[in-house]
């Protein structure tokens, strides 16, 4: 076998991977266009609601924490059945003072958990708080989120099904009018939730618990060994441990919650690199365990699980494909033999045409959005940045090796909301009727 | 034309051609027209009486702006927003005066006193009954708000919603599109079609809403459940990987999840929730204290009692004399289709995707 044949073979592998992801995208999008929308728990309005603890991990969140706590206190979930646990982990700003003020004003309803020692990081904070709570369900929100009044009830409803281990709601950006980036992220989020997550739910595959706007059942959490404080992505890690054990994760597209998306490219790059490293760590931990095809999982669920784990590894694979195709060209590989053309089509269909246009456009249409769809061509810019940032993170040591002695640390996304008051900017959650 | 100019024009033309598809994107970026956050579903479908409440608020706000003569006696007029209305305070036949040639009514109708209609009326706008309202047979309503009891005559149709502060009595063969609610009780005749209902008690025919689940018999009177071979404990539930059958009078402690079909025999008591990925059949007299969930359909036999929600992605059939929820702990029945036999009592909500029916 000549070096040229080796390079050609490697390119065939790259093409195969890209084609698989392309097919996956098509299945998801066509399912959302033509398939049945599956949301069996969303209409549960009355029930004997379980006791819920709402965790809000915080590290220097003075700009947003008050708005978050006010939103949670306005929930229509029975007041005697839920309490809020702001977990302050070594904040150096006014976060702790704000939390303590709320605890004084709402005794019993706001029960802070203040950390000054132990491992830093979200997973460690959650682990600590979980061990001190006797609630049946733990809901988790990041501090910059703004839940509507009915969200807690909607997120808890799936837990009335004894098989459900975790639930996940939909994240909706509210600061999309700030920059081109926020508008692109709004489109990406639409595609990710309205199409990807809901299609997984429709097809009974593996919807992902996303670590915020979601929750976990206490018994399920303990059954899979609690939060892993060594995990770089405690949400993906939890999803796979639950699935491998036999629990279900439920996604509810109608359980929407506003979030603040990054407004600057450096913040966005740090965020997506953090996600990539965490995801790749889970790939290393659970990819091969999934490929043993546990008897309680269907083949489709296993394949979806593996592809979801590998989603951040596709970026460097695509870059590798470009390098291999270029090398082949200069090695005199005849273009008309097809592989280079096939690669070009596959890479275009995977990260270009399809992801950027079809999936996002479908999501925007399902959302009833109109003119924002015109920004689709700019998504090419976002994908290019993502491609490089994810590739760099994926090729870093932290993605694949065990977490170092320092363990995970707080890697926070910058907040932009001005001031500390109640809701700044987002429209009322009650503003709209059913879509 | 000189060669450099031709090249420059060609270049410009090509760039323009390439940039053309980007024009809408650039315009939207420079002059945003769709930049508001996605509007969330603030009040979801679980709030069954929402439309009725909103109508009451709307009507009251509009009526208070009218001159005082509009609030005394029979009156034809316009609400502050221009909507025509008729206020019937004394004589029901006033309604006929305001009817269109085809006999229908295109005004909001406000009934101040107890009213009994003859039937076959068609109300294109809302009816607001401030006292007892008895509709005649085969009437068609857009929506009805009753501040006390409401009775819908046989074969009547409600297009959007009906809400009663008191008892809502629905005669046989009515068709209730949209939301149906009462703050006290809904009584349904035979052959009533519905979509979503909510009340402290929804009763088909005759029945009494329970305030608690039936007491448990002495444990010795139950058989102990044999755990099947292909099963394992998972947190707080037992997961069975095959179809499963619970023999009569078995006691199940905790939750049960079955990856196939599940048949629950008569007299079984499950002290937790139960889920089947396949069809779930519950025989006569079984008691399930928690939820009943199926990825397929659920059939609850006669005389069963369920404490928690009944959730199915297929059809739910509930047999005669079965109760779901209690007055103290109301709950929800939600499925693609729901079929209720006479004597069924549901305390809480019934929500269907494609419709439900009461039938013998």
mmCIF file of N, CA and C in Angstrom, chain A residues 36-38 40-48 146 148-150 153-154 160-163 170 172-174 176-177 180 183 204 217 219 223 245-248 254 256-258 295-296 367 369-375 377-378 426-427 429-435, chain B residues 21-22 24-26 28-29 32-47 50-51 179 196 230 232-237 239 241 255-257 273-275 277 291 293 295 309 311-313 329-332 334 336 347-349 351-354:
data_model
loop_
_atom_site.group_PDB
_atom_site.id
_atom_site.type_symbol
_atom_site.label_atom_id
_atom_site.label_comp_id
_atom_site.label_asym_id
_atom_site.label_seq_id
_atom_site.Cartn_x
_atom_site.Cartn_y
_atom_site.Cartn_z
ATOM 1 N N UNK A 36 -44.533 12.891 14.337
ATOM 2 C CA UNK A 36 -45.469 13.226 15.409
ATOM 3 C C UNK A 36 -44.713 13.864 16.563
ATOM 4 N N UNK A 37 -45.244 14.967 17.052
ATOM 5 C CA UNK A 37 -44.606 15.690 18.156
ATOM 6 C C UNK A 37 -44.950 14.954 19.446
ATOM 7 N N UNK A 38 -43.932 14.476 20.110
ATOM 8 C CA UNK A 38 -44.177 13.644 21.295
ATOM 9 C C UNK A 38 -43.930 14.468 22.554
ATOM 10 N N UNK A 40 -45.668 13.692 26.045
ATOM 11 C CA UNK A 40 -46.730 13.044 26.819
ATOM 12 C C UNK A 40 -46.997 13.663 28.184
ATOM 13 N N UNK A 41 -46.083 14.457 28.706
ATOM 14 C CA UNK A 41 -46.271 14.938 30.081
ATOM 15 C C UNK A 41 -46.671 16.410 30.149
ATOM 16 N N UNK A 42 -46.666 17.074 29.014
ATOM 17 C CA UNK A 42 -46.771 18.538 29.058
ATOM 18 C C UNK A 42 -48.148 19.016 29.511
ATOM 19 N N UNK A 43 -49.155 18.175 29.388
ATOM 20 C CA UNK A 43 -50.501 18.600 29.763
ATOM 21 C C UNK A 43 -50.879 18.225 31.189
ATOM 22 N N UNK A 44 -49.933 17.748 31.949
ATOM 23 C CA UNK A 44 -50.258 17.406 33.337
ATOM 24 C C UNK A 44 -50.314 18.710 34.132
ATOM 25 N N UNK A 45 -51.523 19.106 34.449
ATOM 26 C CA UNK A 45 -51.705 20.387 35.127
ATOM 27 C C UNK A 45 -51.930 20.243 36.608
ATOM 28 N N UNK A 46 -52.581 19.154 36.987
ATOM 29 C CA UNK A 46 -52.800 18.926 38.421
ATOM 30 C C UNK A 46 -52.285 17.541 38.777
ATOM 31 N N UNK A 47 -51.711 17.447 39.943
ATOM 32 C CA UNK A 47 -51.172 16.172 40.427
ATOM 33 C C UNK A 47 -50.758 16.365 41.876
ATOM 34 N N UNK A 48 -50.403 15.282 42.492
ATOM 35 C CA UNK A 48 -49.854 15.358 43.846
ATOM 36 C C UNK A 48 -48.352 15.607 43.678
ATOM 37 N N UNK A 146 -34.041 32.938 33.473
ATOM 38 C CA UNK A 146 -35.258 33.604 33.936
ATOM 39 C C UNK A 146 -36.455 32.702 33.682
ATOM 40 N N UNK A 148 -40.142 31.089 33.703
ATOM 41 C CA UNK A 148 -41.519 31.573 33.784
ATOM 42 C C UNK A 148 -42.236 30.898 34.937
ATOM 43 N N UNK A 149 -43.439 31.372 35.267
ATOM 44 C CA UNK A 149 -44.120 30.870 36.460
ATOM 45 C C UNK A 149 -44.506 29.395 36.408
ATOM 46 N N UNK A 150 -44.742 28.875 35.207
ATOM 47 C CA UNK A 150 -45.207 27.484 35.148
ATOM 48 C C UNK A 150 -44.081 26.485 34.876
ATOM 49 N N UNK A 153 -43.400 23.390 37.369
ATOM 50 C CA UNK A 153 -44.419 22.336 37.251
ATOM 51 C C UNK A 153 -44.195 21.516 35.985
ATOM 52 N N UNK A 154 -43.900 22.201 34.891
ATOM 53 C CA UNK A 154 -43.683 21.471 33.639
ATOM 54 C C UNK A 154 -42.468 20.558 33.714
ATOM 55 N N UNK A 160 -43.479 12.130 37.258
ATOM 56 C CA UNK A 160 -44.599 11.299 37.692
ATOM 57 C C UNK A 160 -44.543 9.948 36.989
ATOM 58 N N UNK A 161 -43.751 9.850 35.942
ATOM 59 C CA UNK A 161 -43.437 8.574 35.293
ATOM 60 C C UNK A 161 -42.246 7.970 36.049
ATOM 61 N N UNK A 162 -42.430 6.784 36.623
ATOM 62 C CA UNK A 162 -41.374 6.257 37.500
ATOM 63 C C UNK A 162 -40.063 5.938 36.787
ATOM 64 N N UNK A 163 -40.096 5.876 35.455
ATOM 65 C CA UNK A 163 -38.887 5.511 34.729
ATOM 66 C C UNK A 163 -38.006 6.719 34.402
ATOM 67 N N UNK A 170 -36.300 23.751 27.364
ATOM 68 C CA UNK A 170 -35.694 24.442 26.224
ATOM 69 C C UNK A 170 -35.114 25.784 26.653
ATOM 70 N N UNK A 172 -33.955 29.512 25.697
ATOM 71 C CA UNK A 172 -34.299 30.539 24.699
ATOM 72 C C UNK A 172 -33.491 31.809 24.996
ATOM 73 N N UNK A 173 -32.647 32.259 24.083
ATOM 74 C CA UNK A 173 -31.877 33.484 24.339
ATOM 75 C C UNK A 173 -32.793 34.714 24.404
ATOM 76 N N UNK A 174 -32.511 35.610 25.344
ATOM 77 C CA UNK A 174 -33.324 36.832 25.406
ATOM 78 C C UNK A 174 -32.527 38.070 25.011
ATOM 79 N N UNK A 176 -30.806 38.528 22.273
ATOM 80 C CA UNK A 176 -30.363 38.302 20.888
ATOM 81 C C UNK A 176 -30.215 39.590 20.088
ATOM 82 N N UNK A 177 -30.744 40.699 20.609
ATOM 83 C CA UNK A 177 -30.673 41.937 19.836
ATOM 84 C C UNK A 177 -29.347 42.671 20.032
ATOM 85 N N UNK A 180 -24.234 40.503 16.297
ATOM 86 C CA UNK A 180 -24.425 39.453 15.285
ATOM 87 C C UNK A 180 -24.290 38.084 15.951
ATOM 88 N N UNK A 183 -27.390 36.925 17.693
ATOM 89 C CA UNK A 183 -28.432 36.526 16.739
ATOM 90 C C UNK A 183 -28.115 35.157 16.125
ATOM 91 N N UNK A 204 -37.705 8.524 20.449
ATOM 92 C CA UNK A 204 -37.352 7.716 21.622
ATOM 93 C C UNK A 204 -35.862 7.376 21.612
ATOM 94 N N UNK A 217 -34.075 13.111 39.287
ATOM 95 C CA UNK A 217 -34.757 12.462 40.406
ATOM 96 C C UNK A 217 -33.717 11.998 41.431
ATOM 97 N N UNK A 219 -33.673 9.526 43.571
ATOM 98 C CA UNK A 219 -33.363 8.096 43.611
ATOM 99 C C UNK A 219 -32.513 7.687 42.400
ATOM 100 N N UNK A 223 -28.820 6.284 42.497
ATOM 101 C CA UNK A 223 -28.661 4.985 41.846
ATOM 102 C C UNK A 223 -27.450 4.956 40.912
ATOM 103 N N UNK A 245 -27.729 2.985 32.825
ATOM 104 C CA UNK A 245 -28.283 2.225 33.942
ATOM 105 C C UNK A 245 -29.714 1.778 33.659
ATOM 106 N N UNK A 246 -30.415 2.505 32.763
ATOM 107 C CA UNK A 246 -31.789 2.097 32.428
ATOM 108 C C UNK A 246 -32.830 3.156 32.715
ATOM 109 N N UNK A 247 -32.413 4.351 33.109
ATOM 110 C CA UNK A 247 -33.367 5.444 33.325
ATOM 111 C C UNK A 247 -33.620 6.157 32.006
ATOM 112 N N UNK A 248 -34.665 6.975 31.983
ATOM 113 C CA UNK A 248 -34.992 7.763 30.792
ATOM 114 C C UNK A 248 -34.736 9.242 31.039
ATOM 115 N N UNK A 254 -41.765 22.559 25.186
ATOM 116 C CA UNK A 254 -42.618 23.653 25.651
ATOM 117 C C UNK A 254 -42.182 24.210 27.005
ATOM 118 N N UNK A 256 -39.953 26.252 28.331
ATOM 119 C CA UNK A 256 -38.946 27.193 27.857
ATOM 120 C C UNK A 256 -38.457 28.103 28.973
ATOM 121 N N UNK A 257 -37.206 28.510 28.842
ATOM 122 C CA UNK A 257 -36.623 29.401 29.846
ATOM 123 C C UNK A 257 -35.634 30.341 29.156
ATOM 124 N N UNK A 258 -35.707 31.619 29.499
ATOM 125 C CA UNK A 258 -34.781 32.580 28.901
ATOM 126 C C UNK A 258 -33.390 32.450 29.500
ATOM 127 N N UNK A 295 -28.444 -4.454 26.933
ATOM 128 C CA UNK A 295 -29.672 -5.116 26.465
ATOM 129 C C UNK A 295 -30.905 -4.235 26.605
ATOM 130 N N UNK A 296 -30.894 -3.285 27.529
ATOM 131 C CA UNK A 296 -32.094 -2.472 27.717
ATOM 132 C C UNK A 296 -32.169 -1.327 26.714
ATOM 133 N N UNK A 367 -40.743 27.596 14.971
ATOM 134 C CA UNK A 367 -40.909 28.592 16.029
ATOM 135 C C UNK A 367 -41.804 29.744 15.592
ATOM 136 N N UNK A 369 -40.807 32.026 13.615
ATOM 137 C CA UNK A 369 -39.972 33.195 13.343
ATOM 138 C C UNK A 369 -40.064 33.524 11.863
ATOM 139 N N UNK A 370 -39.832 34.783 11.531
ATOM 140 C CA UNK A 370 -39.940 35.185 10.134
ATOM 141 C C UNK A 370 -38.593 35.665 9.590
ATOM 142 N N UNK A 371 -38.268 36.893 9.866
ATOM 143 C CA UNK A 371 -37.157 37.517 9.166
ATOM 144 C C UNK A 371 -35.774 37.119 9.686
ATOM 145 N N UNK A 372 -35.706 36.560 10.888
ATOM 146 C CA UNK A 372 -34.388 36.196 11.413
ATOM 147 C C UNK A 372 -33.745 35.116 10.568
ATOM 148 N N UNK A 373 -34.555 34.434 9.813
ATOM 149 C CA UNK A 373 -34.057 33.370 8.951
ATOM 150 C C UNK A 373 -33.137 33.938 7.864
ATOM 151 N N UNK A 374 -33.299 35.245 7.586
ATOM 152 C CA UNK A 374 -32.450 35.871 6.561
ATOM 153 C C UNK A 374 -30.979 35.882 6.961
ATOM 154 N N UNK A 375 -30.715 35.746 8.263
ATOM 155 C CA UNK A 375 -29.319 35.781 8.729
ATOM 156 C C UNK A 375 -28.588 34.464 8.500
ATOM 157 N N UNK A 377 -27.075 32.945 6.097
ATOM 158 C CA UNK A 377 -25.746 32.880 5.478
ATOM 159 C C UNK A 377 -24.617 33.198 6.451
ATOM 160 N N UNK A 378 -24.903 34.058 7.445
ATOM 161 C CA UNK A 378 -23.856 34.417 8.400
ATOM 162 C C UNK A 378 -23.487 33.254 9.320
ATOM 163 N N UNK A 426 -35.853 40.864 29.219
ATOM 164 C CA UNK A 426 -36.666 39.859 28.553
ATOM 165 C C UNK A 426 -38.147 40.139 28.739
ATOM 166 N N UNK A 427 -38.937 39.769 27.757
ATOM 167 C CA UNK A 427 -40.362 39.993 27.896
ATOM 168 C C UNK A 427 -40.946 39.073 28.949
ATOM 169 N N UNK A 429 -42.834 36.283 30.759
ATOM 170 C CA UNK A 429 -43.085 34.901 30.358
ATOM 171 C C UNK A 429 -44.564 34.678 30.112
ATOM 172 N N UNK A 430 -45.393 35.593 30.592
ATOM 173 C CA UNK A 430 -46.820 35.426 30.405
ATOM 174 C C UNK A 430 -47.328 36.170 29.178
ATOM 175 N N UNK A 431 -46.405 36.761 28.456
ATOM 176 C CA UNK A 431 -46.825 37.646 27.379
ATOM 177 C C UNK A 431 -47.527 36.907 26.248
ATOM 178 N N UNK A 432 -47.150 35.699 26.007
ATOM 179 C CA UNK A 432 -47.649 35.042 24.804
ATOM 180 C C UNK A 432 -48.691 33.993 25.092
ATOM 181 N N UNK A 433 -49.518 33.763 24.095
ATOM 182 C CA UNK A 433 -50.463 32.662 24.196
ATOM 183 C C UNK A 433 -49.854 31.428 23.589
ATOM 184 N N UNK A 434 -50.588 30.349 23.543
ATOM 185 C CA UNK A 434 -50.054 29.125 22.952
ATOM 186 C C UNK A 434 -49.719 29.328 21.485
ATOM 187 N N UNK A 435 -48.596 28.815 21.102
ATOM 188 C CA UNK A 435 -48.228 28.941 19.697
ATOM 189 C C UNK A 435 -48.795 27.761 18.941
ATOM 190 N N UNK B 21 -27.126 36.866 -2.754
ATOM 191 C CA UNK B 21 -27.862 36.098 -1.735
ATOM 192 C C UNK B 21 -27.638 36.619 -0.316
ATOM 193 N N UNK B 22 -26.527 37.374 -0.151
ATOM 194 C CA UNK B 22 -26.244 37.882 1.192
ATOM 195 C C UNK B 22 -26.999 39.170 1.486
ATOM 196 N N UNK B 24 -30.256 40.020 1.724
ATOM 197 C CA UNK B 24 -31.254 39.987 2.805
ATOM 198 C C UNK B 24 -30.604 39.862 4.178
ATOM 199 N N UNK B 25 -29.512 39.088 4.244
ATOM 200 C CA UNK B 25 -28.831 38.912 5.534
ATOM 201 C C UNK B 25 -28.254 40.234 6.012
ATOM 202 N N UNK B 26 -27.610 40.954 5.093
ATOM 203 C CA UNK B 26 -27.006 42.231 5.473
ATOM 204 C C UNK B 26 -28.090 43.224 5.878
ATOM 205 N N UNK B 28 -31.027 42.562 7.148
ATOM 206 C CA UNK B 28 -31.577 42.180 8.448
ATOM 207 C C UNK B 28 -30.595 42.512 9.569
ATOM 208 N N UNK B 29 -29.329 42.449 9.252
ATOM 209 C CA UNK B 29 -28.320 42.764 10.271
ATOM 210 C C UNK B 29 -28.281 44.271 10.532
ATOM 211 N N UNK B 32 -32.557 45.554 11.782
ATOM 212 C CA UNK B 32 -33.226 44.348 12.303
ATOM 213 C C UNK B 32 -34.750 44.514 12.311
ATOM 214 N N UNK B 33 -35.428 43.498 11.859
ATOM 215 C CA UNK B 33 -36.895 43.516 11.879
ATOM 216 C C UNK B 33 -37.465 42.364 12.691
ATOM 217 N N UNK B 34 -36.619 41.412 13.039
ATOM 218 C CA UNK B 34 -37.111 40.236 13.777
ATOM 219 C C UNK B 34 -36.089 39.918 14.860
ATOM 220 N N UNK B 35 -36.070 40.775 15.866
ATOM 221 C CA UNK B 35 -34.983 40.697 16.832
ATOM 222 C C UNK B 35 -35.502 40.520 18.264
ATOM 223 N N UNK B 36 -36.811 40.308 18.393
ATOM 224 C CA UNK B 36 -37.356 40.084 19.734
ATOM 225 C C UNK B 36 -37.139 38.632 20.142
ATOM 226 N N UNK B 37 -36.923 38.410 21.440
ATOM 227 C CA UNK B 37 -36.782 37.015 21.870
ATOM 228 C C UNK B 37 -38.038 36.229 21.551
ATOM 229 N N UNK B 38 -37.867 34.966 21.308
ATOM 230 C CA UNK B 38 -38.991 34.075 21.055
ATOM 231 C C UNK B 38 -39.964 34.179 22.226
ATOM 232 N N UNK B 39 -41.227 34.358 21.912
ATOM 233 C CA UNK B 39 -42.216 34.468 22.986
ATOM 234 C C UNK B 39 -42.465 33.082 23.571
ATOM 235 N N UNK B 40 -42.332 32.997 24.870
ATOM 236 C CA UNK B 40 -42.496 31.690 25.488
ATOM 237 C C UNK B 40 -43.974 31.420 25.748
ATOM 238 N N UNK B 41 -44.283 30.155 25.913
ATOM 239 C CA UNK B 41 -45.646 29.768 26.262
ATOM 240 C C UNK B 41 -45.784 30.001 27.757
ATOM 241 N N UNK B 42 -46.284 31.177 28.108
ATOM 242 C CA UNK B 42 -46.318 31.558 29.520
ATOM 243 C C UNK B 42 -47.338 30.764 30.298
ATOM 244 N N UNK B 43 -48.552 30.735 29.797
ATOM 245 C CA UNK B 43 -49.581 29.966 30.500
ATOM 246 C C UNK B 43 -49.936 28.789 29.610
ATOM 247 N N UNK B 44 -49.663 27.635 30.064
ATOM 248 C CA UNK B 44 -49.794 26.476 29.187
ATOM 249 C C UNK B 44 -51.220 25.937 29.191
ATOM 250 N N UNK B 45 -51.388 24.874 28.450
ATOM 251 C CA UNK B 45 -52.713 24.299 28.296
ATOM 252 C C UNK B 45 -53.264 23.734 29.594
ATOM 253 N N UNK B 46 -52.399 23.545 30.570
ATOM 254 C CA UNK B 46 -52.862 22.972 31.823
ATOM 255 C C UNK B 46 -53.817 23.916 32.544
ATOM 256 N N UNK B 47 -53.769 25.193 32.212
ATOM 257 C CA UNK B 47 -54.660 26.170 32.817
ATOM 258 C C UNK B 47 -55.970 26.155 32.044
ATOM 259 N N UNK B 50 -58.499 29.243 31.656
ATOM 260 C CA UNK B 50 -57.848 30.510 31.324
ATOM 261 C C UNK B 50 -58.692 31.396 30.399
ATOM 262 N N UNK B 51 -59.227 30.802 29.344
ATOM 263 C CA UNK B 51 -59.991 31.608 28.389
ATOM 264 C C UNK B 51 -61.229 32.212 29.056
ATOM 265 N N UNK B 179 -61.993 23.862 25.699
ATOM 266 C CA UNK B 179 -61.835 23.645 27.137
ATOM 267 C C UNK B 179 -63.183 23.638 27.859
ATOM 268 N N UNK B 196 -60.619 18.788 26.313
ATOM 269 C CA UNK B 196 -59.961 18.981 27.616
ATOM 270 C C UNK B 196 -60.994 19.394 28.647
ATOM 271 N N UNK B 230 -35.889 -11.905 34.253
ATOM 272 C CA UNK B 230 -35.259 -10.772 33.564
ATOM 273 C C UNK B 230 -35.736 -9.458 34.175
ATOM 274 N N UNK B 232 -34.591 -6.290 37.336
ATOM 275 C CA UNK B 232 -33.554 -5.792 38.245
ATOM 276 C C UNK B 232 -34.080 -4.564 38.971
ATOM 277 N N UNK B 233 -33.524 -4.311 40.139
ATOM 278 C CA UNK B 233 -33.884 -3.137 40.926
ATOM 279 C C UNK B 233 -33.132 -1.935 40.391
ATOM 280 N N UNK B 234 -33.845 -0.860 40.233
ATOM 281 C CA UNK B 234 -33.235 0.346 39.683
ATOM 282 C C UNK B 234 -33.722 1.495 40.554
ATOM 283 N N UNK B 235 -32.878 1.958 41.458
ATOM 284 C CA UNK B 235 -33.334 3.012 42.364
ATOM 285 C C UNK B 235 -34.532 2.541 43.149
ATOM 286 N N UNK B 236 -35.644 3.239 42.945
ATOM 287 C CA UNK B 236 -36.841 2.908 43.705
ATOM 288 C C UNK B 236 -37.830 2.060 42.928
ATOM 289 N N UNK B 237 -37.442 1.531 41.772
ATOM 290 C CA UNK B 237 -38.405 0.711 41.045
ATOM 291 C C UNK B 237 -37.797 -0.620 40.585
ATOM 292 N N UNK B 239 -37.438 -3.001 37.456
ATOM 293 C CA UNK B 239 -37.543 -2.930 36.007
ATOM 294 C C UNK B 239 -37.595 -4.348 35.441
ATOM 295 N N UNK B 241 -37.707 -6.617 32.041
ATOM 296 C CA UNK B 241 -37.308 -6.433 30.634
ATOM 297 C C UNK B 241 -38.206 -7.161 29.638
ATOM 298 N N UNK B 255 -42.477 1.083 42.914
ATOM 299 C CA UNK B 255 -42.815 1.326 41.500
ATOM 300 C C UNK B 255 -42.398 0.133 40.640
ATOM 301 N N UNK B 256 -43.100 0.014 39.504
ATOM 302 C CA UNK B 256 -42.847 -1.096 38.587
ATOM 303 C C UNK B 256 -42.751 -0.552 37.162
ATOM 304 N N UNK B 257 -41.690 -0.913 36.458
ATOM 305 C CA UNK B 257 -41.540 -0.513 35.052
ATOM 306 C C UNK B 257 -41.360 -1.785 34.232
ATOM 307 N N UNK B 273 -46.140 3.553 41.569
ATOM 308 C CA UNK B 273 -46.560 3.824 40.193
ATOM 309 C C UNK B 273 -46.211 2.642 39.307
ATOM 310 N N UNK B 274 -46.829 2.588 38.140
ATOM 311 C CA UNK B 274 -46.568 1.488 37.223
ATOM 312 C C UNK B 274 -46.460 2.041 35.806
ATOM 313 N N UNK B 275 -45.497 1.502 35.061
ATOM 314 C CA UNK B 275 -45.333 1.927 33.671
ATOM 315 C C UNK B 275 -45.077 0.714 32.786
ATOM 316 N N UNK B 277 -44.023 -0.171 28.612
ATOM 317 C CA UNK B 277 -43.689 0.358 27.291
ATOM 318 C C UNK B 277 -44.724 -0.088 26.262
ATOM 319 N N UNK B 291 -48.934 6.626 39.771
ATOM 320 C CA UNK B 291 -49.269 6.903 38.371
ATOM 321 C C UNK B 291 -49.458 5.611 37.583
ATOM 322 N N UNK B 293 -48.745 4.644 33.629
ATOM 323 C CA UNK B 293 -48.127 5.245 32.446
ATOM 324 C C UNK B 293 -47.910 4.167 31.390
ATOM 325 N N UNK B 295 -46.370 3.758 27.153
ATOM 326 C CA UNK B 295 -45.949 4.291 25.856
ATOM 327 C C UNK B 295 -46.989 3.944 24.795
ATOM 328 N N UNK B 309 -51.639 10.281 38.258
ATOM 329 C CA UNK B 309 -52.046 10.552 36.880
ATOM 330 C C UNK B 309 -52.064 9.299 36.014
ATOM 331 N N UNK B 311 -51.264 8.380 32.216
ATOM 332 C CA UNK B 311 -50.561 9.016 31.094
ATOM 333 C C UNK B 311 -50.323 7.960 30.022
ATOM 334 N N UNK B 312 -50.856 8.188 28.831
ATOM 335 C CA UNK B 312 -50.637 7.219 27.755
ATOM 336 C C UNK B 312 -50.358 7.950 26.455
ATOM 337 N N UNK B 313 -49.522 7.351 25.623
ATOM 338 C CA UNK B 313 -49.277 7.922 24.303
ATOM 339 C C UNK B 313 -50.256 7.365 23.284
ATOM 340 N N UNK B 329 -56.501 14.908 46.514
ATOM 341 C CA UNK B 329 -55.330 14.926 45.622
ATOM 342 C C UNK B 329 -55.788 14.752 44.176
ATOM 343 N N UNK B 330 -56.261 15.842 43.578
ATOM 344 C CA UNK B 330 -56.688 15.741 42.176
ATOM 345 C C UNK B 330 -55.508 15.433 41.266
ATOM 346 N N UNK B 331 -55.809 14.904 40.097
ATOM 347 C CA UNK B 331 -54.724 14.491 39.210
ATOM 348 C C UNK B 331 -55.154 14.661 37.747
ATOM 349 N N UNK B 332 -54.392 14.087 36.825
ATOM 350 C CA UNK B 332 -54.619 14.330 35.401
ATOM 351 C C UNK B 332 -54.693 13.005 34.639
ATOM 352 N N UNK B 334 -54.199 11.980 30.782
ATOM 353 C CA UNK B 334 -53.775 12.567 29.510
ATOM 354 C C UNK B 334 -53.361 11.487 28.528
ATOM 355 N N UNK B 336 -53.758 10.204 23.972
ATOM 356 C CA UNK B 336 -54.111 10.628 22.613
ATOM 357 C C UNK B 336 -55.637 10.643 22.471
ATOM 358 N N UNK B 347 -61.066 13.033 39.315
ATOM 359 C CA UNK B 347 -60.899 14.261 40.089
ATOM 360 C C UNK B 347 -59.698 15.004 39.508
ATOM 361 N N UNK B 348 -59.938 16.074 38.764
ATOM 362 C CA UNK B 348 -58.834 16.835 38.177
ATOM 363 C C UNK B 348 -59.063 17.115 36.716
ATOM 364 N N UNK B 349 -58.045 16.862 35.900
ATOM 365 C CA UNK B 349 -58.099 17.206 34.486
ATOM 366 C C UNK B 349 -58.143 15.956 33.599
ATOM 367 N N UNK B 351 -57.162 15.456 29.597
ATOM 368 C CA UNK B 351 -56.631 16.172 28.439
ATOM 369 C C UNK B 351 -56.377 15.158 27.325
ATOM 370 N N UNK B 352 -56.944 15.417 26.167
ATOM 371 C CA UNK B 352 -56.751 14.502 25.041
ATOM 372 C C UNK B 352 -56.090 15.244 23.885
ATOM 373 N N UNK B 353 -55.378 14.485 23.091
ATOM 374 C CA UNK B 353 -54.744 15.067 21.910
ATOM 375 C C UNK B 353 -55.730 15.071 20.743
ATOM 376 N N UNK B 354 -56.458 13.965 20.600
ATOM 377 C CA UNK B 354 -57.358 13.825 19.446
ATOM 378 C C UNK B 354 -58.824 13.722 19.837
#
